[in-house]
Amino acid sequence: MKKAAAILLILLFALSAPGCGKNEKTRYDAQFLQLFDTKSELVAYMDSKEEFTDFSNLIYNNLKEYDHLYDIYNNYPGINNLKTINDNAGKKPVRVDKRIIGLLQLARKEDEATNGSCNVAFGAVLRLWHQYREDGINDPEHAQLPPMEELKEASKHTDINQVIIDEKASTVYLKDPEMSLDVGAVAKGYATEQVAELAEKAGYSSALLSIGGNVRAIGEKGIHQELWNVGIQNPDLGSEKTSLTTVLLREQSLVTSGIYERYYTVNGKNYHHIIDPKTLMPSAYYKSVSIITRDSGVADALSTALFNMPPAQGMTYIESLSGTEALWVMPDGRIQYSSHFHDLEKS
């Protein structure tokens, strides 16, 4: 547990303002970069630096475990992770941690609810795009698109029903030997939700987690029952206005998927990483989609699923969900809101 403290890149704390009551909490901040290939930030109101250090270690150590479990590129000693499952596709079931079973069950539920718009068995197609994107970033002058015939061939190996989960035995088996799992659409959100719930059970009641932009509020801000203020990223990174709006969160999650994070350029056109399962090409409906709901894993899955739905279909689906709101940024910059989204905005 103590080693994790050295991993925190920034650990800031400020004394409570003079004159505040003895119950006043102190705001603390921390950041680390190693997990899920992204920057994570923690903000919390606590009684002492030591309490915040314990909290930070709890979050970091557990996120690290999820990061290793959900890795599709690297092996780790003594761990059967998603790469282990992919490596054994068509060979044998792999006994895995319950945290992998839970992730895949949530992903399957959300995929079924959205008619295949968030398929974690889509790895064969995503792997092709990843390969061409990495090659294009490393050698821009020779950047190319994956050939459509290769994408179509890969898409034959994306049937999520070929993912066999035995919950009792805690095993996962990919029946199709050409299939591979890619949980990028849900893993960060699911991990964020699980560590937030773990922190709540440990008694922490006032914190904000941002794991690569997957935001989860624990309780309220400080002891004054204030809501957490969180800005929604403007997908137009060249704009002076960095946030589209600010929302107020309490025990809620905010997740945004956008075209501005991971992309490469071919013949002057940018191609982002969110691939439409219908066209096998980067989805062209929006610049970004933001979801607010209780569960961060659900929010993560929904942000990808809605990115792959036409506007009318996405609006109809969101309006059918209780406690869930969405914001869409269209290709021309127009913004569309779900019916009660404005209720969550800071006035």
GROMACS .gro file of C-alpha atoms in nm:
model
  347
    1MET     CA    1   0.000   0.000   0.000
    2LYS     CA    2   0.280   0.247   0.084
    3LYS     CA    3   0.451   0.209  -0.254
    4ALA     CA    4   0.155   0.363  -0.435
    5ALA     CA    5   0.219   0.699  -0.271
    6ALA     CA    6   0.537   0.730  -0.477
    7ILE     CA    7   0.336   0.684  -0.795
    8LEU     CA    8   0.123   0.994  -0.735
    9LEU     CA    9   0.276   1.263  -0.951
   10ILE     CA   10   0.110   1.554  -0.779
   11LEU     CA   11  -0.022   1.568  -0.425
   12LEU     CA   12  -0.147   1.913  -0.330
   13PHE     CA   13  -0.322   2.029  -0.016
   14ALA     CA   14  -0.446   2.363   0.113
   15LEU     CA   15  -0.533   2.466   0.467
   16SER     CA   16  -0.892   2.558   0.545
   17ALA     CA   17  -0.959   2.927   0.535
   18PRO     CA   18  -0.906   3.110   0.866
   19GLY     CA   19  -1.221   3.157   1.065
   20CYS     CA   20  -1.396   2.850   0.929
   21GLY     CA   21  -1.565   2.623   1.178
   22LYS     CA   22  -1.387   2.332   1.337
   23ASN     CA   23  -1.583   2.095   1.110
   24GLU     CA   24  -1.439   2.256   0.798
   25LYS     CA   25  -1.275   2.008   0.561
   26THR     CA   26  -0.959   2.066   0.357
   27ARG     CA   27  -0.951   2.026  -0.019
   28TYR     CA   28  -0.684   1.790  -0.153
   29ASP     CA   29  -0.587   1.704  -0.512
   30ALA     CA   30  -0.380   1.427  -0.670
   31GLN     CA   31  -0.292   1.313  -1.021
   32PHE     CA   32  -0.130   1.004  -1.173
   33LEU     CA   33  -0.063   0.907  -1.533
   34GLN     CA   34   0.018   0.536  -1.548
   35LEU     CA   35  -0.324   0.370  -1.556
   36PHE     CA   36  -0.549   0.302  -1.857
   37ASP     CA   37  -0.301   0.504  -2.070
   38THR     CA   38  -0.453   0.827  -1.944
   39LYS     CA   39  -0.438   1.092  -1.673
   40SER     CA   40  -0.639   1.037  -1.358
   41GLU     CA   41  -0.729   1.313  -1.112
   42LEU     CA   42  -0.870   1.297  -0.762
   43VAL     CA   43  -1.026   1.580  -0.562
   44ALA     CA   44  -1.151   1.528  -0.208
   45TYR     CA   45  -1.247   1.717   0.106
   46MET     CA   46  -1.099   1.546   0.411
   47ASP     CA   47  -0.979   1.603   0.766
   48SER     CA   48  -0.608   1.549   0.705
   49LYS     CA   49  -0.336   1.491   0.451
   50GLU     CA   50  -0.290   1.140   0.592
   51GLU     CA   51  -0.656   1.057   0.532
   52PHE     CA   52  -0.628   1.181   0.174
   53THR     CA   53  -0.309   0.982   0.116
   54ASP     CA   54  -0.488   0.666   0.233
   55PHE     CA   55  -0.778   0.748   0.001
   56SER     CA   56  -0.545   0.809  -0.295
   57ASN     CA   57  -0.365   0.481  -0.233
   58LEU     CA   58  -0.696   0.296  -0.218
   59ILE     CA   59  -0.805   0.441  -0.553
   60TYR     CA   60  -0.468   0.394  -0.723
   61ASN     CA   61  -0.403   0.039  -0.604
   62ASN     CA   62  -0.747  -0.084  -0.706
   63LEU     CA   63  -0.745   0.096  -1.040
   64LYS     CA   64  -0.409  -0.064  -1.112
   65GLU     CA   65  -0.561  -0.408  -1.061
   66TYR     CA   66  -0.846  -0.326  -1.301
   67ASP     CA   67  -0.598  -0.183  -1.552
   68HIS     CA   68  -0.403  -0.510  -1.555
   69LEU     CA   69  -0.716  -0.725  -1.571
   70TYR     CA   70  -0.860  -0.536  -1.868
   71ASP     CA   71  -0.535  -0.506  -2.066
   72ILE     CA   72  -0.552  -0.662  -2.414
   73TYR     CA   73  -0.189  -0.593  -2.504
   74ASN     CA   74   0.024  -0.705  -2.208
   75ASN     CA   75   0.069  -1.009  -1.987
   76TYR     CA   76   0.122  -0.986  -1.610
   77PRO     CA   77   0.267  -1.256  -1.383
   78GLY     CA   78   0.001  -1.465  -1.213
   79ILE     CA   79  -0.290  -1.286  -1.384
   80ASN     CA   80  -0.535  -1.418  -1.642
   81ASN     CA   81  -0.654  -1.100  -1.811
   82LEU     CA   82  -0.837  -1.009  -2.131
   83LYS     CA   83  -0.523  -1.077  -2.333
   84THR     CA   84  -0.517  -1.427  -2.188
   85ILE     CA   85  -0.876  -1.478  -2.302
   86ASN     CA   86  -0.796  -1.349  -2.651
   87ASP     CA   87  -0.484  -1.565  -2.675
   88ASN     CA   88  -0.696  -1.872  -2.599
   89ALA     CA   89  -0.977  -1.796  -2.846
   90GLY     CA   90  -1.102  -2.120  -2.998
   91LYS     CA   91  -0.876  -2.322  -2.766
   92LYS     CA   92  -1.013  -2.337  -2.413
   93PRO     CA   93  -1.206  -2.149  -2.145
   94VAL     CA   94  -0.993  -1.926  -1.923
   95ARG     CA   95  -1.054  -1.897  -1.551
   96VAL     CA   96  -1.062  -1.526  -1.465
   97ASP     CA   97  -1.122  -1.284  -1.182
   98LYS     CA   98  -1.487  -1.202  -1.106
   99ARG     CA   99  -1.411  -0.842  -1.202
  100ILE     CA  100  -1.372  -0.954  -1.563
  101ILE     CA  101  -1.698  -1.147  -1.547
  102GLY     CA  102  -1.878  -0.841  -1.409
  103LEU     CA  103  -1.742  -0.615  -1.681
  104LEU     CA  104  -1.841  -0.852  -1.962
  105GLN     CA  105  -2.188  -0.904  -1.818
  106LEU     CA  106  -2.251  -0.529  -1.804
  107ALA     CA  107  -2.113  -0.486  -2.156
  108ARG     CA  108  -2.339  -0.761  -2.292
  109LYS     CA  109  -2.643  -0.612  -2.121
  110GLU     CA  110  -2.576  -0.267  -2.268
  111ASP     CA  111  -2.501  -0.410  -2.613
  112GLU     CA  112  -2.830  -0.599  -2.617
  113ALA     CA  113  -3.021  -0.292  -2.501
  114THR     CA  114  -2.869  -0.077  -2.778
  115ASN     CA  115  -2.903  -0.332  -3.060
  116GLY     CA  116  -2.533  -0.399  -3.102
  117SER     CA  117  -2.407  -0.042  -3.075
  118CYS     CA  118  -2.154  -0.125  -2.800
  119ASN     CA  119  -2.003  -0.465  -2.882
  120VAL     CA  120  -1.696  -0.571  -2.679
  121ALA     CA  121  -1.652  -0.865  -2.919
  122PHE     CA  122  -1.568  -0.616  -3.195
  123GLY     CA  123  -1.195  -0.652  -3.131
  124ALA     CA  124  -1.104  -0.802  -3.470
  125VAL     CA  125  -1.226  -0.486  -3.646
  126LEU     CA  126  -1.088  -0.245  -3.386
  127ARG     CA  127  -0.749  -0.418  -3.398
  128LEU     CA  128  -0.722  -0.339  -3.769
  129TRP     CA  129  -0.809   0.025  -3.711
  130HIS     CA  130  -0.564   0.042  -3.419
  131GLN     CA  131  -0.284  -0.098  -3.633
  132TYR     CA  132  -0.343   0.145  -3.920
  133ARG     CA  133  -0.388   0.438  -3.681
  134GLU     CA  134  -0.060   0.366  -3.503
  135ASP     CA  135   0.121   0.323  -3.835
  136GLY     CA  136  -0.031   0.648  -3.962
  137ILE     CA  137   0.069   0.842  -3.651
  138ASN     CA  138   0.424   0.708  -3.668
  139ASP     CA  139   0.457   0.765  -4.043
  140PRO     CA  140   0.206   1.037  -4.146
  141GLU     CA  141   0.324   1.059  -4.506
  142HIS     CA  142   0.227   0.697  -4.568
  143ALA     CA  143  -0.091   0.686  -4.356
  144GLN     CA  144  -0.360   0.461  -4.502
  145LEU     CA  145  -0.707   0.335  -4.422
  146PRO     CA  146  -0.768  -0.032  -4.352
  147PRO     CA  147  -0.892  -0.199  -4.673
  148MET     CA  148  -1.268  -0.250  -4.659
  149GLU     CA  149  -1.234  -0.614  -4.762
  150GLU     CA  150  -1.016  -0.676  -4.457
  151LEU     CA  151  -1.262  -0.494  -4.232
  152LYS     CA  152  -1.552  -0.699  -4.369
  153GLU     CA  153  -1.360  -1.021  -4.313
  154ALA     CA  154  -1.277  -0.918  -3.955
  155SER     CA  155  -1.643  -0.828  -3.891
  156LYS     CA  156  -1.737  -1.194  -3.946
  157HIS     CA  157  -1.570  -1.266  -3.612
  158THR     CA  158  -1.758  -1.024  -3.387
  159ASP     CA  159  -2.063  -1.221  -3.274
  160ILE     CA  160  -2.095  -1.149  -2.903
  161ASN     CA  161  -2.296  -1.469  -2.865
  162GLN     CA  162  -1.970  -1.654  -2.927
  163VAL     CA  163  -1.844  -1.518  -2.594
  164ILE     CA  164  -1.928  -1.795  -2.348
  165ILE     CA  165  -1.935  -1.689  -1.983
  166ASP     CA  166  -1.961  -1.953  -1.712
  167GLU     CA  167  -2.028  -1.749  -1.402
  168LYS     CA  168  -2.020  -2.048  -1.167
  169ALA     CA  169  -1.680  -2.166  -1.293
  170SER     CA  170  -1.566  -1.805  -1.345
  171THR     CA  171  -1.447  -1.876  -1.699
  172VAL     CA  172  -1.467  -1.699  -2.032
  173TYR     CA  173  -1.433  -1.877  -2.366
  174LEU     CA  174  -1.428  -1.730  -2.715
  175LYS     CA  175  -1.568  -2.002  -2.942
  176ASP     CA  176  -1.450  -1.827  -3.257
  177PRO     CA  177  -1.069  -1.860  -3.285
  178GLU     CA  178  -1.052  -1.535  -3.486
  179MET     CA  179  -1.246  -1.336  -3.226
  180SER     CA  180  -1.094  -1.094  -2.976
  181LEU     CA  181  -1.235  -0.878  -2.697
  182ASP     CA  182  -1.183  -0.503  -2.684
  183VAL     CA  183  -1.347  -0.336  -2.384
  184GLY     CA  184  -1.233   0.021  -2.453
  185ALA     CA  185  -1.594   0.137  -2.468
  186VAL     CA  186  -1.672   0.041  -2.110
  187ALA     CA  187  -1.360  -0.059  -1.911
  188LYS     CA  188  -1.259   0.279  -1.767
  189GLY     CA  189  -1.613   0.359  -1.667
  190TYR     CA  190  -1.672   0.020  -1.509
  191ALA     CA  191  -1.344   0.039  -1.316
  192THR     CA  192  -1.421   0.394  -1.206
  193GLU     CA  193  -1.760   0.289  -1.073
  194GLN     CA  194  -1.620  -0.010  -0.888
  195VAL     CA  195  -1.344   0.185  -0.711
  196ALA     CA  196  -1.589   0.465  -0.626
  197GLU     CA  197  -1.824   0.214  -0.463
  198LEU     CA  198  -1.529   0.062  -0.279
  199ALA     CA  199  -1.431   0.406  -0.148
  200GLU     CA  200  -1.787   0.472  -0.034
  201LYS     CA  201  -1.797   0.142   0.155
  202ALA     CA  202  -1.467   0.241   0.320
  203GLY     CA  203  -1.640   0.553   0.456
  204TYR     CA  204  -1.521   0.823   0.215
  205SER     CA  205  -1.804   1.065   0.151
  206SER     CA  206  -1.673   1.366  -0.042
  207ALA     CA  207  -1.462   1.308  -0.353
  208LEU     CA  208  -1.454   1.350  -0.728
  209LEU     CA  209  -1.279   1.095  -0.950
  210SER     CA  210  -1.180   1.173  -1.308
  211ILE     CA  211  -1.026   0.868  -1.473
  212GLY     CA  212  -0.930   0.978  -1.821
  213GLY     CA  213  -1.234   1.204  -1.831
  214ASN     CA  214  -1.471   0.945  -1.682
  215VAL     CA  215  -1.602   1.152  -1.392
  216ARG     CA  216  -1.770   1.004  -1.085
  217ALA     CA  217  -1.888   1.210  -0.788
  218ILE     CA  218  -1.882   1.057  -0.442
  219GLY     CA  219  -2.120   1.241  -0.214
  220GLU     CA  220  -2.114   1.619  -0.207
  221LYS     CA  221  -1.847   1.886  -0.211
  222GLY     CA  222  -1.714   1.946   0.140
  223ILE     CA  223  -1.959   1.962   0.428
  224HIS     CA  224  -2.191   2.234   0.296
  225GLN     CA  225  -2.401   2.008   0.073
  226GLU     CA  226  -2.267   2.179  -0.238
  227LEU     CA  227  -2.278   1.992  -0.567
  228TRP     CA  228  -1.966   1.917  -0.769
  229ASN     CA  229  -1.910   2.153  -1.064
  230VAL     CA  230  -1.783   1.969  -1.373
  231GLY     CA  231  -1.726   2.118  -1.717
  232ILE     CA  232  -1.807   1.932  -2.039
  233GLN     CA  233  -1.519   1.940  -2.288
  234ASN     CA  234  -1.568   2.144  -2.604
  235PRO     CA  235  -1.480   1.906  -2.892
  236ASP     CA  236  -1.352   2.205  -3.089
  237LEU     CA  237  -1.007   2.218  -2.934
  238GLY     CA  238  -0.920   2.532  -3.129
  239SER     CA  239  -1.193   2.732  -2.958
  240GLU     CA  240  -1.115   2.975  -2.676
  241LYS     CA  241  -1.416   2.827  -2.497
  242THR     CA  242  -1.279   2.504  -2.349
  243SER     CA  243  -1.607   2.391  -2.191
  244LEU     CA  244  -1.951   2.373  -2.349
  245THR     CA  245  -2.128   2.403  -2.016
  246THR     CA  246  -2.090   2.320  -1.647
  247VAL     CA  247  -2.306   2.058  -1.479
  248LEU     CA  248  -2.373   1.992  -1.112
  249LEU     CA  249  -2.325   1.636  -0.988
  250ARG     CA  250  -2.409   1.446  -0.671
  251GLU     CA  251  -2.358   1.068  -0.669
  252GLN     CA  252  -2.357   1.080  -1.050
  253SER     CA  253  -2.122   1.011  -1.339
  254LEU     CA  254  -2.034   1.216  -1.646
  255VAL     CA  255  -1.869   1.050  -1.946
  256THR     CA  256  -1.794   1.207  -2.283
  257SER     CA  257  -1.692   1.031  -2.605
  258GLY     CA  258  -1.549   1.249  -2.879
  259ILE     CA  259  -1.361   1.259  -3.207
  260TYR     CA  260  -1.085   1.480  -3.066
  261GLU     CA  261  -0.901   1.230  -2.845
  262ARG     CA  262  -0.761   0.955  -3.067
  263TYR     CA  263  -0.738   1.001  -3.442
  264TYR     CA  264  -0.501   1.008  -3.735
  265THR     CA  265  -0.500   1.184  -4.072
  266VAL     CA  266  -0.519   1.028  -4.418
  267ASN     CA  267  -0.512   1.254  -4.724
  268GLY     CA  268  -0.601   1.556  -4.512
  269LYS     CA  269  -0.900   1.396  -4.338
  270ASN     CA  270  -0.909   1.292  -3.972
  271TYR     CA  271  -1.028   0.944  -3.876
  272HIS     CA  272  -1.117   0.894  -3.510
  273HIS     CA  273  -1.131   0.576  -3.300
  274ILE     CA  274  -1.508   0.523  -3.249
  275ILE     CA  275  -1.602   0.272  -3.519
  276ASP     CA  276  -1.962   0.227  -3.631
  277PRO     CA  277  -2.038  -0.149  -3.638
  278LYS     CA  278  -2.277  -0.095  -3.929
  279THR     CA  279  -2.033   0.084  -4.163
  280LEU     CA  280  -1.702  -0.041  -4.012
  281MET     CA  281  -1.585   0.319  -4.045
  282PRO     CA  282  -1.550   0.597  -3.786
  283SER     CA  283  -1.898   0.708  -3.684
  284ALA     CA  284  -1.999   1.031  -3.856
  285TYR     CA  285  -2.306   1.141  -3.658
  286TYR     CA  286  -2.143   1.365  -3.393
  287LYS     CA  287  -1.834   1.545  -3.266
  288SER     CA  288  -1.903   1.431  -2.912
  289VAL     CA  289  -2.165   1.269  -2.690
  290SER     CA  290  -2.187   1.328  -2.313
  291ILE     CA  291  -2.386   1.111  -2.073
  292ILE     CA  292  -2.490   1.183  -1.716
  293THR     CA  293  -2.624   0.895  -1.508
  294ARG     CA  294  -2.558   0.722  -1.176
  295ASP     CA  295  -2.332   0.437  -1.286
  296SER     CA  296  -2.003   0.527  -1.457
  297GLY     CA  297  -1.981   0.193  -1.638
  298VAL     CA  298  -2.327   0.242  -1.786
  299ALA     CA  299  -2.241   0.602  -1.878
  300ASP     CA  300  -1.925   0.485  -2.057
  301ALA     CA  301  -2.113   0.222  -2.257
  302LEU     CA  302  -2.394   0.464  -2.341
  303SER     CA  303  -2.159   0.735  -2.466
  304THR     CA  304  -2.021   0.491  -2.725
  305ALA     CA  305  -2.358   0.336  -2.810
  306LEU     CA  306  -2.519   0.674  -2.870
  307PHE     CA  307  -2.223   0.784  -3.079
  308ASN     CA  308  -2.321   0.504  -3.318
  309MET     CA  309  -2.693   0.591  -3.327
  310PRO     CA  310  -2.862   0.847  -3.557
  311PRO     CA  311  -2.992   1.152  -3.364
  312ALA     CA  312  -3.360   1.054  -3.355
  313GLN     CA  313  -3.284   0.698  -3.244
  314GLY     CA  314  -3.041   0.817  -2.977
  315MET     CA  315  -3.288   1.071  -2.840
  316THR     CA  316  -3.566   0.814  -2.824
  317TYR     CA  317  -3.344   0.572  -2.639
  318ILE     CA  318  -3.215   0.822  -2.383
  319GLU     CA  319  -3.567   0.948  -2.313
  320SER     CA  320  -3.665   0.589  -2.229
  321LEU     CA  321  -3.407   0.572  -1.947
  322SER     CA  322  -3.477   0.711  -1.603
  323GLY     CA  323  -3.214   0.925  -1.433
  324THR     CA  324  -3.011   0.961  -1.754
  325GLU     CA  325  -2.943   1.272  -1.961
  326ALA     CA  326  -2.734   1.336  -2.273
  327LEU     CA  327  -2.576   1.615  -2.472
  328TRP     CA  328  -2.485   1.570  -2.839
  329VAL     CA  329  -2.254   1.800  -3.043
  330MET     CA  330  -2.334   1.774  -3.413
  331PRO     CA  331  -2.072   1.792  -3.690
  332ASP     CA  332  -2.172   2.153  -3.760
  333GLY     CA  333  -2.135   2.247  -3.391
  334ARG     CA  334  -2.505   2.253  -3.302
  335ILE     CA  335  -2.588   2.110  -2.960
  336GLN     CA  336  -2.880   1.882  -2.885
  337TYR     CA  337  -2.997   1.811  -2.529
  338SER     CA  338  -3.216   1.546  -2.373
  339SER     CA  339  -3.535   1.680  -2.218
  340HIS     CA  340  -3.409   1.735  -1.861
  341PHE     CA  341  -3.040   1.799  -1.925
  342HIS     CA  342  -3.072   2.171  -1.846
  343ASP     CA  343  -3.193   2.080  -1.497
  344LEU     CA  344  -2.839   1.963  -1.422
  345GLU     CA  345  -2.658   2.272  -1.553
  346LYS     CA  346  -2.506   2.535  -1.332
  347SER     CA  347  -2.712   2.853  -1.363
   0.00000   0.00000   0.00000
